[in-house]
Short mmCIF file of C-alpha atoms in Angstrom, two decimals:
data_model
loop_
_atom_site.label_atom_id
_atom_site.label_comp_id
_atom_site.label_asym_id
_atom_site.label_seq_id
_atom_site.Cartn_x
_atom_site.Cartn_y
_atom_site.Cartn_z
CA MET A 1219 36.51 215.93 271.32
CA PRO A 1220 34.57 214.98 268.34
CA ALA A 1221 36.25 212.88 265.19
CA ARG A 1222 37.53 215.27 262.59
CA PRO A 1223 35.27 215.64 259.71
CA ALA A 1224 36.28 213.40 256.78
CA SER A 1225 36.76 216.21 254.44
CA ALA A 1226 39.46 217.59 256.56
CA LEU A 1227 42.58 215.12 255.57
CA HIS A 1228 45.89 215.18 257.27
CA PRO A 1229 48.15 217.01 255.11
CA ARG A 1230 50.43 213.71 254.40
CA GLU A 1231 47.16 211.92 253.09
CA THR A 1232 46.68 214.73 250.39
CA TRP A 1233 49.27 213.71 247.68
CA ALA A 1234 47.89 210.03 248.28
CA ALA A 1235 44.25 211.11 247.46
CA TYR A 1236 45.49 212.86 244.53
CA LEU A 1237 47.52 210.28 243.13
CA HIS A 1238 44.81 207.72 244.02
CA HIS A 1239 42.56 209.20 241.55
CA ARG A 1240 45.15 209.81 238.78
CA PRO A 1241 46.97 206.58 238.23
CA LEU A 1242 47.31 207.35 234.74
CA LEU A 1243 49.49 210.69 235.52
CA VAL A 1244 51.79 208.60 237.97
CA GLY A 1245 52.36 205.80 234.75
CA ILE A 1246 53.43 208.43 232.62
CA ALA A 1247 55.44 210.19 235.01
CA PHE A 1248 57.14 206.57 235.58
CA VAL A 1249 58.15 206.36 231.73
CA ILE A 1250 58.75 209.92 231.39
CA VAL A 1251 61.34 210.68 234.17
CA PRO A 1252 63.68 207.86 232.85
CA VAL A 1253 63.79 208.79 229.46
CA LEU A 1254 64.68 212.61 230.09
CA ALA A 1255 67.45 211.32 232.06
CA ALA A 1256 68.72 208.81 229.19
CA LEU A 1257 68.55 211.82 226.70
CA LEU A 1258 70.66 213.98 229.14
CA SER A 1259 73.12 211.38 228.93
CA LEU A 1260 73.17 211.28 225.48
CA TRP A 1261 73.28 215.08 225.46
CA ILE A 1262 76.47 215.06 227.58
CA SER A 1263 78.23 212.88 225.26
CA TYR A 1264 77.59 214.68 222.23
CA GLU A 1265 81.25 215.64 221.41
CA GLU A 1266 83.20 217.73 218.64
CA VAL A 1267 85.09 215.60 216.21
CA PRO A 1268 88.21 216.78 213.48
CA ASN A 1269 86.68 217.93 209.96
CA GLU A 1270 88.18 216.18 207.22
CA THR A 1271 88.07 219.55 204.70
CA PHE A 1272 87.74 222.44 207.05
CA PRO A 1273 90.44 223.60 209.44
CA THR A 1274 88.31 224.32 212.05
CA LYS A 1275 86.33 221.96 214.00
CA VAL A 1276 82.41 221.65 213.74
CA GLN A 1277 79.98 219.61 216.01
CA SER A 1278 79.76 215.89 214.39
CA PRO A 1279 75.66 215.75 213.63
CA LEU A 1280 75.70 211.85 216.04
CA PRO A 1281 77.66 211.47 218.94
CA ASN A 1282 80.52 208.71 219.09
CA PRO A 1283 78.87 205.37 219.06
CA ALA A 1284 81.99 204.10 220.99
CA ASN A 1285 81.21 205.94 223.87
CA PRO A 1286 80.13 203.65 226.31
CA ALA A 1287 77.59 206.17 228.03
CA ILE A 1288 75.89 206.42 224.49
CA LEU A 1289 75.69 202.56 224.47
CA ALA A 1290 74.46 202.18 228.03
CA ALA A 1291 71.73 204.86 227.32
CA ALA A 1292 70.49 203.32 224.20
CA ALA A 1293 70.36 199.97 225.40
CA ALA A 1294 68.44 201.33 228.73
CA ILE A 1295 65.85 203.10 226.79
CA PRO A 1296 63.67 200.19 225.47
CA SER A 1297 63.54 198.50 228.81
CA LEU A 1298 61.96 201.33 230.27
CA PHE A 1299 58.98 200.73 228.50
CA SER A 1300 58.38 197.05 229.07
CA PRO A 1301 55.28 196.07 231.06
CA ARG A 1302 57.47 194.06 233.59
CA ARG A 1303 59.47 197.48 234.11
CA LEU A 1304 56.73 199.64 234.77
CA ALA A 1305 55.01 197.28 237.25
CA GLN A 1306 58.10 196.65 239.03
CA LEU A 1307 58.70 200.51 239.39
CA SER A 1308 54.96 200.98 240.33
CA GLY A 1309 55.62 198.16 242.92
CA HIS A 1310 58.18 200.44 244.75
CA LEU A 1311 55.76 203.47 244.64
CA LEU A 1312 52.10 202.38 244.87
CA ARG A 1313 50.78 200.02 247.49
CA ARG A 1314 47.81 198.29 247.40
CA ALA A 1315 45.29 199.38 250.69
CA PRO A 1316 42.01 197.13 250.91
CA SER A 1317 39.09 198.64 252.21
CA PRO A 1318 38.89 198.11 256.09
CA SER A 1319 35.37 197.06 255.95
CA SER A 1320 36.08 194.13 252.97
CA SER A 1321 37.19 190.85 253.32
CA ILE A 1322 40.96 190.50 253.16
CA ALA A 1323 40.39 187.55 250.84
CA THR A 1324 39.29 189.86 248.08
CA PRO A 1325 41.92 190.63 245.88
CA PRO A 1326 42.67 194.49 245.60
CA THR A 1327 42.41 196.16 242.26
CA VAL A 1328 44.01 199.23 240.41
CA ALA A 1329 41.75 201.52 242.08
CA THR A 1330 42.74 200.90 245.44
CA MET A 1331 46.18 201.45 244.92
CA VAL A 1332 47.70 204.52 247.02
CA VAL A 1333 51.02 205.99 247.65
CA ALA A 1334 51.69 205.00 251.27
CA PRO A 1335 52.63 207.44 253.78
CA ARG A 1336 55.00 206.66 256.45
CA TYR A 1337 53.84 208.63 259.49
CA GLU A 1338 56.97 209.15 260.83
CA ARG A 1339 56.11 211.66 263.34
CA GLU A 1340 53.00 209.73 264.53
CA LEU A 1341 55.20 206.38 264.96
CA GLN A 1342 57.60 208.21 267.02
CA VAL A 1343 55.43 209.99 269.40
CA ALA A 1344 53.58 206.66 269.67
CA GLU A 1345 56.75 204.75 270.57
CA LEU A 1346 57.73 206.95 273.07
CA ALA A 1347 54.20 207.70 274.73
CA VAL A 1348 54.01 203.93 275.17
CA GLN A 1349 57.64 203.81 276.51
CA ARG A 1350 56.87 206.19 278.95
CA ALA A 1351 53.60 204.88 279.72
CA ALA A 1352 55.32 201.26 280.16
CA ILE A 1353 57.87 202.87 282.90
CA LEU A 1354 54.91 204.16 285.02
CA THR A 1355 53.30 200.37 284.99
CA LYS A 1356 56.26 198.51 286.20
CA ARG A 1357 56.69 201.26 288.82
CA VAL A 1358 53.26 200.53 289.75
CA PHE A 1359 53.99 196.95 290.05
CA HIS A 1360 56.19 197.13 292.92
CA GLU A 1361 53.99 199.02 294.64
CA LYS A 1362 52.42 197.51 298.01
CA ALA A 1363 49.25 198.37 296.93
CA LYS A 1364 48.20 198.45 293.35
CA GLY A 1365 44.57 200.45 293.80
CA THR A 1366 42.76 197.60 292.19
CA VAL A 1367 39.06 198.64 291.62
CA ASP A 1368 36.41 197.21 289.44
CA LYS A 1369 34.54 198.51 286.53
CA ASN A 1370 31.04 198.14 285.83
CA ASP A 1371 31.81 194.79 284.18
CA LYS A 1372 33.56 193.83 287.05
CA SER A 1373 36.96 193.66 285.10
CA PRO A 1374 39.64 194.94 287.29
CA VAL A 1375 41.39 198.50 287.16
CA THR A 1376 44.49 199.70 288.76
CA ILE A 1377 46.52 203.19 289.38
CA GLY A 1378 48.61 202.09 286.53
CA ASP A 1379 45.60 202.08 283.98
CA PHE A 1380 44.65 205.78 284.97
CA GLY A 1381 48.13 206.83 285.34
CA ALA A 1382 49.40 205.38 281.75
CA GLN A 1383 46.54 206.76 280.33
CA ALA A 1384 47.46 210.27 281.50
CA LEU A 1385 50.55 209.97 279.88
CA ILE A 1386 49.49 209.07 276.84
CA ILE A 1387 46.91 211.09 276.03
CA ALA A 1388 49.14 214.41 277.13
CA ALA A 1389 51.88 213.09 274.56
CA LEU A 1390 48.78 213.03 271.92
CA ARG A 1391 47.51 216.22 273.12
CA HIS A 1392 50.80 217.71 272.61
CA ASN A 1393 51.77 216.55 269.53
CA PHE A 1394 48.31 216.10 267.55
CA PRO A 1395 45.71 218.59 269.60
CA GLU A 1396 43.19 218.06 266.78
CA ASP A 1397 42.77 214.41 266.64
CA ALA A 1398 39.98 212.31 268.70
CA ILE A 1399 40.96 209.52 270.97
CA VAL A 1400 39.15 206.52 272.17
CA ALA A 1401 40.45 205.19 275.42
CA GLU A 1402 39.41 202.48 277.73
CA GLU A 1403 39.36 204.38 281.05
CA GLU A 1404 37.36 207.87 282.49
CA ALA A 1405 38.41 209.83 285.90
CA ALA A 1406 34.76 210.09 287.17
CA GLN A 1407 36.27 207.61 290.29
CA LEU A 1408 38.86 209.89 290.66
CA ARG A 1409 37.08 212.74 291.10
CA GLU A 1410 35.42 210.98 294.20
CA ASP A 1411 37.96 209.04 295.46
CA ALA A 1412 40.97 211.57 297.05
CA ALA A 1413 43.15 209.05 297.96
CA LEU A 1414 43.36 207.14 295.02
CA ARG A 1415 43.48 210.60 292.89
CA ARG A 1416 46.61 211.45 295.07
CA THR A 1417 48.42 208.28 294.50
CA ILE A 1418 47.91 208.18 290.97
CA TRP A 1419 49.05 212.20 290.54
CA GLU A 1420 52.05 211.13 292.64
CA LEU A 1421 53.09 208.31 290.02
CA VAL A 1422 51.98 210.62 286.85
CA ARG A 1423 53.99 213.80 288.08
CA SER A 1424 57.44 211.52 289.02
CA THR A 1425 57.22 209.45 285.68
CA SER A 1426 59.27 210.83 282.68
CA LEU A 1427 61.86 209.55 280.15
CA ALA A 1428 65.63 209.80 281.12
CA ASP A 1429 66.11 211.51 277.94
CA ALA A 1430 65.39 214.88 278.12
CA ASP A 1431 65.04 215.46 274.11
CA ALA A 1432 62.41 212.69 274.14
CA GLU A 1433 60.59 213.83 277.31
CA ALA A 1434 60.38 217.34 275.36
CA LEU A 1435 58.93 215.80 272.26
CA LEU A 1436 56.24 214.55 274.47
CA GLY A 1437 55.56 217.64 276.06
CA GLY A 1438 57.02 217.16 279.30
CA ALA A 1439 55.54 216.74 282.87
CA ILE A 1440 51.67 216.98 283.07
CA PRO A 1441 51.25 220.65 285.04
CA SER A 1442 48.39 219.90 287.78
CA VAL A 1443 46.48 217.06 289.06
CA GLU A 1444 43.06 218.86 287.42
CA SER A 1445 44.92 218.30 283.95
CA MET A 1446 45.47 214.88 284.85
CA LEU A 1447 41.76 214.42 285.12
CA ASP A 1448 40.76 216.31 282.26
CA LEU A 1449 43.60 214.55 280.13
CA ILE A 1450 41.96 210.78 281.35
CA ASP A 1451 38.21 212.06 280.23
CA GLN A 1452 39.75 213.02 276.79
CA GLY A 1453 39.18 209.63 275.58
CA ALA A 1454 35.84 209.77 274.99
CA SER A 1455 35.23 209.81 271.33
CA PRO A 1456 32.57 207.55 269.55
CA GLY A 1457 35.01 206.46 267.39
CA GLY A 1458 33.95 205.77 263.73
CA LYS A 1459 35.13 206.08 260.17
CA ALA A 1460 35.64 209.82 259.89
CA GLY A 1461 39.18 211.61 260.46
CA ARG A 1462 42.09 210.57 262.59
CA ILE A 1463 41.62 208.77 265.71
CA TRP A 1464 43.85 207.25 268.28
CA THR A 1465 42.65 204.27 270.50
CA ILE A 1466 44.44 203.70 273.67
CA ASP A 1467 44.37 200.53 275.98
CA PRO A 1468 46.70 201.45 278.92
CA ILE A 1469 47.09 197.89 280.47
CA ASP A 1470 45.73 195.46 278.29
CA GLY A 1471 45.67 192.15 280.07
CA THR A 1472 45.21 193.90 283.69
CA LYS A 1473 44.90 190.21 285.64
CA GLY A 1474 48.23 189.27 283.85
CA PHE A 1475 49.59 192.69 284.95
CA LEU A 1476 48.67 191.88 288.47
CA ARG A 1477 50.23 188.30 288.78
CA GLY A 1478 53.39 189.63 287.14
CA GLY A 1479 52.51 187.78 283.77
CA GLN A 1480 51.95 189.12 280.08
CA TYR A 1481 50.27 192.49 279.76
CA ALA A 1482 50.81 195.04 277.04
CA VAL A 1483 50.37 198.87 276.73
CA CYS A 1484 48.88 199.59 273.35
CA LEU A 1485 48.24 202.25 270.82
CA GLY A 1486 46.69 202.73 267.48
CA LEU A 1487 46.28 205.41 264.97
CA MET A 1488 42.94 205.00 262.72
CA ILE A 1489 42.47 207.29 259.82
CA ASP A 1490 39.05 207.01 258.35
CA GLY A 1491 38.34 203.83 260.17
CA ASP A 1492 41.81 201.79 258.98
CA VAL A 1493 44.52 201.47 261.16
CA LYS A 1494 48.03 203.11 260.00
CA VAL A 1495 49.92 202.78 263.16
CA GLY A 1496 50.12 200.12 265.71
CA VAL A 1497 52.25 200.16 268.93
CA LEU A 1498 52.60 197.77 271.72
CA GLY A 1499 54.85 197.73 274.66
CA CYS A 1500 55.31 194.48 276.14
CA PRO A 1501 57.44 194.35 279.35
CA ASN A 1502 57.09 191.08 279.99
CA LEU A 1503 58.03 189.55 276.80
CA PRO A 1504 61.60 188.29 275.73
CA VAL A 1505 63.36 190.95 273.58
CA ASP A 1506 65.19 188.18 271.81
CA ASP A 1507 62.79 187.99 268.56
CA ALA A 1508 64.24 184.23 268.06
CA ALA A 1509 62.59 183.05 271.26
CA ARG A 1510 60.03 180.81 270.84
CA LEU A 1511 56.66 180.68 273.39
CA THR A 1512 56.46 177.75 275.85
CA ALA A 1513 54.01 176.85 278.57
CA GLU A 1514 55.75 179.25 281.02
CA SER A 1515 55.48 182.76 278.70
CA GLY A 1516 52.21 183.20 280.28
CA ALA A 1517 53.50 182.55 283.72
CA SER A 1518 53.39 184.74 286.90
CA GLY A 1519 56.50 186.67 288.17
CA GLN A 1520 58.23 187.52 285.16
CA THR A 1521 58.00 191.61 285.92
CA ASP A 1522 61.86 192.87 285.31
CA ALA A 1523 63.08 189.70 284.29
CA GLU A 1524 66.27 189.74 282.52
CA GLY A 1525 66.17 190.00 279.22
CA HIS A 1526 62.37 190.99 278.94
CA GLY A 1527 60.69 193.89 277.74
CA VAL A 1528 60.39 194.75 273.79
CA LEU A 1529 58.59 197.59 272.04
CA LEU A 1530 56.55 196.19 268.94
CA SER A 1531 55.70 198.54 266.41
CA ALA A 1532 53.90 198.67 262.46
CA VAL A 1533 52.79 201.40 259.82
CA GLN A 1534 50.30 200.02 257.00
CA HIS A 1535 52.56 199.36 254.08
CA HIS A 1536 56.02 199.30 255.57
CA GLY A 1537 56.19 196.60 257.81
CA ALA A 1538 56.37 195.36 261.36
CA HIS A 1539 59.55 196.07 263.82
CA SER A 1540 60.63 195.56 267.23
CA ARG A 1541 63.09 196.95 269.68
CA ALA A 1542 64.11 196.75 273.41
CA LEU A 1543 62.14 198.81 275.87
CA SER A 1544 64.29 201.40 277.44
CA ALA A 1545 63.95 204.32 280.31
CA GLY A 1546 65.10 206.81 277.73
CA GLY A 1547 65.20 207.54 274.20
CA LEU A 1548 64.33 204.94 271.51
CA ALA A 1549 66.35 201.79 271.34
CA ALA A 1550 68.12 201.60 268.29
CA PRO A 1551 67.90 200.17 265.80
CA PRO A 1552 64.74 198.24 265.20
CA ALA A 1553 64.83 194.91 263.50
CA ALA A 1554 62.18 193.91 261.24
CA ILE A 1555 59.95 191.03 262.22
CA GLY A 1556 57.74 188.38 260.36
CA MET A 1557 55.63 185.45 261.03
CA ARG A 1558 57.22 181.96 260.99
CA PRO A 1559 56.82 180.29 257.60
CA LEU A 1560 54.38 177.34 258.05
CA THR A 1561 54.63 174.17 255.85
CA ASP A 1562 53.32 171.78 258.38
CA LEU A 1563 50.36 172.93 260.26
CA SER A 1564 50.81 170.14 262.48
CA ALA A 1565 53.83 172.00 263.93
CA ALA A 1566 52.24 175.27 264.88
CA THR A 1567 51.66 176.78 268.34
CA PHE A 1568 48.51 178.30 269.12
CA CYS A 1569 47.84 181.22 271.49
CA GLU A 1570 44.79 181.77 273.37
CA SER A 1571 43.65 183.66 276.19
CA VAL A 1572 44.26 182.70 279.94
CA GLU A 1573 40.18 183.72 280.97
CA ALA A 1574 37.94 180.93 279.94
CA ALA A 1575 35.34 183.86 279.83
CA HIS A 1576 37.51 185.72 276.95
CA SER A 1577 37.85 182.92 274.29
CA ALA A 1578 36.35 179.39 274.11
CA HIS A 1579 39.00 176.70 275.30
CA GLY A 1580 36.88 173.96 274.44
CA ASP A 1581 36.39 174.94 270.81
CA GLN A 1582 39.82 175.91 270.66
CA ALA A 1583 41.03 172.19 271.53
CA ASN A 1584 38.71 170.87 268.87
CA ILE A 1585 40.17 173.38 265.97
CA ALA A 1586 43.84 172.23 266.99
CA ALA A 1587 42.76 168.69 266.93
CA ALA A 1588 41.13 169.15 263.21
CA LEU A 1589 44.12 170.72 262.05
CA GLY A 1590 46.72 168.02 263.54
CA ILE A 1591 48.22 170.38 266.19
CA THR A 1592 49.22 168.19 269.08
CA ALA A 1593 51.26 170.70 270.92
CA PRO A 1594 49.12 172.06 274.22
CA SER A 1595 48.12 175.91 273.57
CA VAL A 1596 50.07 178.50 275.45
CA ARG A 1597 47.79 180.93 277.21
CA MET A 1598 48.76 184.20 277.91
CA ASP A 1599 47.08 187.76 278.46
CA SER A 1600 46.86 190.91 276.49
CA GLN A 1601 47.80 191.53 273.00
CA ALA A 1602 51.18 189.95 273.74
CA LYS A 1603 49.91 187.51 271.53
CA TYR A 1604 49.32 189.09 268.75
CA GLY A 1605 53.06 190.51 269.24
CA SER A 1606 54.03 186.96 269.60
CA ILE A 1607 52.84 185.26 266.57
CA ALA A 1608 53.76 188.64 264.46
CA ARG A 1609 57.42 187.93 265.51
CA GLY A 1610 57.36 183.90 264.92
CA ALA A 1611 57.54 183.11 268.65
CA GLY A 1612 54.13 181.63 268.05
CA ASP A 1613 51.90 181.10 264.97
CA ILE A 1614 47.92 181.02 265.49
CA TYR A 1615 46.07 183.20 267.84
CA LEU A 1616 42.11 182.56 268.05
CA ARG A 1617 39.56 184.33 270.22
CA LEU A 1618 36.48 182.55 269.66
CA PRO A 1619 33.36 184.06 271.28
CA VAL A 1620 31.61 182.90 274.36
CA LYS A 1621 28.55 184.88 274.26
CA ALA A 1622 26.65 185.99 271.44
CA SER A 1623 26.24 189.10 272.59
CA TYR A 1624 29.55 190.23 273.18
CA GLN A 1625 31.62 192.85 271.30
CA GLU A 1626 35.20 193.25 271.18
CA LYS A 1627 36.67 196.79 272.07
CA ILE A 1628 38.52 198.42 269.36
CA TRP A 1629 41.72 199.06 271.83
CA ASP A 1630 42.29 195.34 272.61
CA HIS A 1631 42.89 194.71 269.11
CA ALA A 1632 43.81 197.67 266.84
CA ALA A 1633 47.43 197.80 267.32
CA GLY A 1634 47.98 194.03 267.34
CA ASP A 1635 45.99 193.56 264.17
CA LEU A 1636 47.86 195.68 261.98
CA ILE A 1637 51.51 194.34 263.53
CA VAL A 1638 50.45 191.02 262.59
CA ARG A 1639 49.26 192.04 259.35
CA GLU A 1640 52.15 193.95 258.41
CA ALA A 1641 54.32 191.04 259.77
CA GLY A 1642 52.82 188.51 256.83
CA GLY A 1643 49.83 187.65 258.63
CA GLN A 1644 46.12 187.72 258.10
CA VAL A 1645 43.47 188.57 260.80
CA THR A 1646 39.71 188.29 260.44
CA ASP A 1647 36.75 187.42 262.62
CA ILE A 1648 35.27 183.78 262.51
CA HIS A 1649 33.62 184.67 259.06
CA GLY A 1650 36.56 185.70 257.21
CA ARG A 1651 35.86 189.36 257.43
CA ARG A 1652 38.30 192.20 258.40
CA LEU A 1653 37.88 193.39 261.62
CA ASP A 1654 36.10 196.63 261.10
CA PHE A 1655 37.68 199.46 263.47
CA GLY A 1656 35.32 201.99 261.91
CA ALA A 1657 31.99 201.02 263.57
CA GLY A 1658 32.67 202.77 267.10
CA ARG A 1659 34.23 202.15 269.88
CA THR A 1660 33.73 198.12 269.72
CA LEU A 1661 33.97 195.85 266.81
CA ALA A 1662 30.21 195.71 266.27
CA ASN A 1663 30.70 194.21 262.85
CA ASN A 1664 32.65 190.98 264.17
CA LYS A 1665 32.59 187.84 265.89
CA GLY A 1666 36.02 186.50 267.36
CA VAL A 1667 39.25 186.72 265.92
CA VAL A 1668 41.64 184.37 263.72
CA ALA A 1669 45.17 185.44 263.19
CA ALA A 1670 47.55 183.33 261.49
CA PRO A 1671 50.40 183.45 258.70
CA ALA A 1672 48.66 184.24 255.32
CA SER A 1673 49.83 181.15 253.79
CA VAL A 1674 47.76 179.09 256.00
CA HIS A 1675 44.99 181.63 257.15
CA ALA A 1676 42.48 180.03 254.68
CA GLN A 1677 42.94 176.53 256.16
CA VAL A 1678 42.72 177.66 259.93
CA LEU A 1679 39.64 179.64 259.17
CA LYS A 1680 37.88 176.57 257.46
CA ALA A 1681 38.68 174.38 260.45
CA VAL A 1682 37.35 177.25 262.96
CA GLN A 1683 34.07 177.50 260.61
CA GLU A 1684 33.59 173.68 260.94
CA VAL A 1685 33.98 173.15 264.53
CA LEU A 1686 31.54 176.47 265.27
CA LYS A 1687 29.15 175.07 262.91
CA ILE A 1688 29.19 178.36 260.51
CA GLU A 1689 27.62 178.08 257.19
CA VAL A 1690 29.79 179.59 254.79
#
């Protein structure tokens, strides 16, 4: 389905755009509303007092100055006009939104301030859709035959990839039928392979959330095998900078999934090329946000381990959160997560990809040495690396280019990028540019990934550029 035209804004974006172009109106409102409240307090305290000359009572021209309400109101009015107070008020209601195509190092201006939508329904649907898909992936892991096939680039695909994508797209189509979708898989192979198609259909038709209301919110079961194939093929949007576009990686880290290591079910919502909602389902990460990464974090055989299975999410300008994965409705309550404060870079923990074909391990070792980091890197698959540093389990994630011609896929980074940034981190490419998710199905305008706490990102980026001999 083609992307929605740029002029067709989502209803929640309309007021944001309106106020974005009228900052003076917003500022005036901040002053007028509390002043009116103070005047109302004065009027209420206006009381009758006895008159010494006439036996009747007349209203005093002034309120009783001893009235506590009057004193409080009088004291409050001058403070309402102070620049400091206006700045505080605007900080609560207005959030800075840098352009996705700009470097995050560029300070935002008043012209970039917008009222930040919460995207509550989008987040709820995304979390439940990822949770349902994660249930299917765990079922697939325990099957004797995972239906592994190779794509054109020789990367493996399992029946879990196809099934999870079908379930997620079904939930999105039920709730947001006009939105475009960029997804990793297509159904051409399933239309030709009856046995593989039948196996996937049996999994899809029998996977649901244990909570009836949650399952109903996602639209319930897919009605037929043909509907399943059609849904899988609805992830063919070219992407771009216009409209609402969801991006899906049904199983990120397929090799990790196959060996029982780390993998993630990934879903992100982009609006006009900017990621607004991101969700990662990580069945093999520990639920405990305080658990630090170790050399065993990327090891095999972790599926269904006790205390594992976490759902990580973020909404732009509203922080990042985690909660345990469940088989029914969303586990409550979510916990706010944040990156670990770093004062000594030598104590940092690096995350990197398991596969040397995905990231240059030798260059990363040299970068670690340049930063004084002596601990070995933790190698693990998937966007679980983004999730791990966002919750403080690790600190720095580097994905260094191994081929000049390779372009990263947007579904491999969209959700993780937002979660790290909302947890207090910065994410750029090796040139210091924000990841551009509006360039199509790939990060065509970027090379590599550098993710670190905001306080030390500049130092990490400098070391990366020195080791890779990048001229700034």
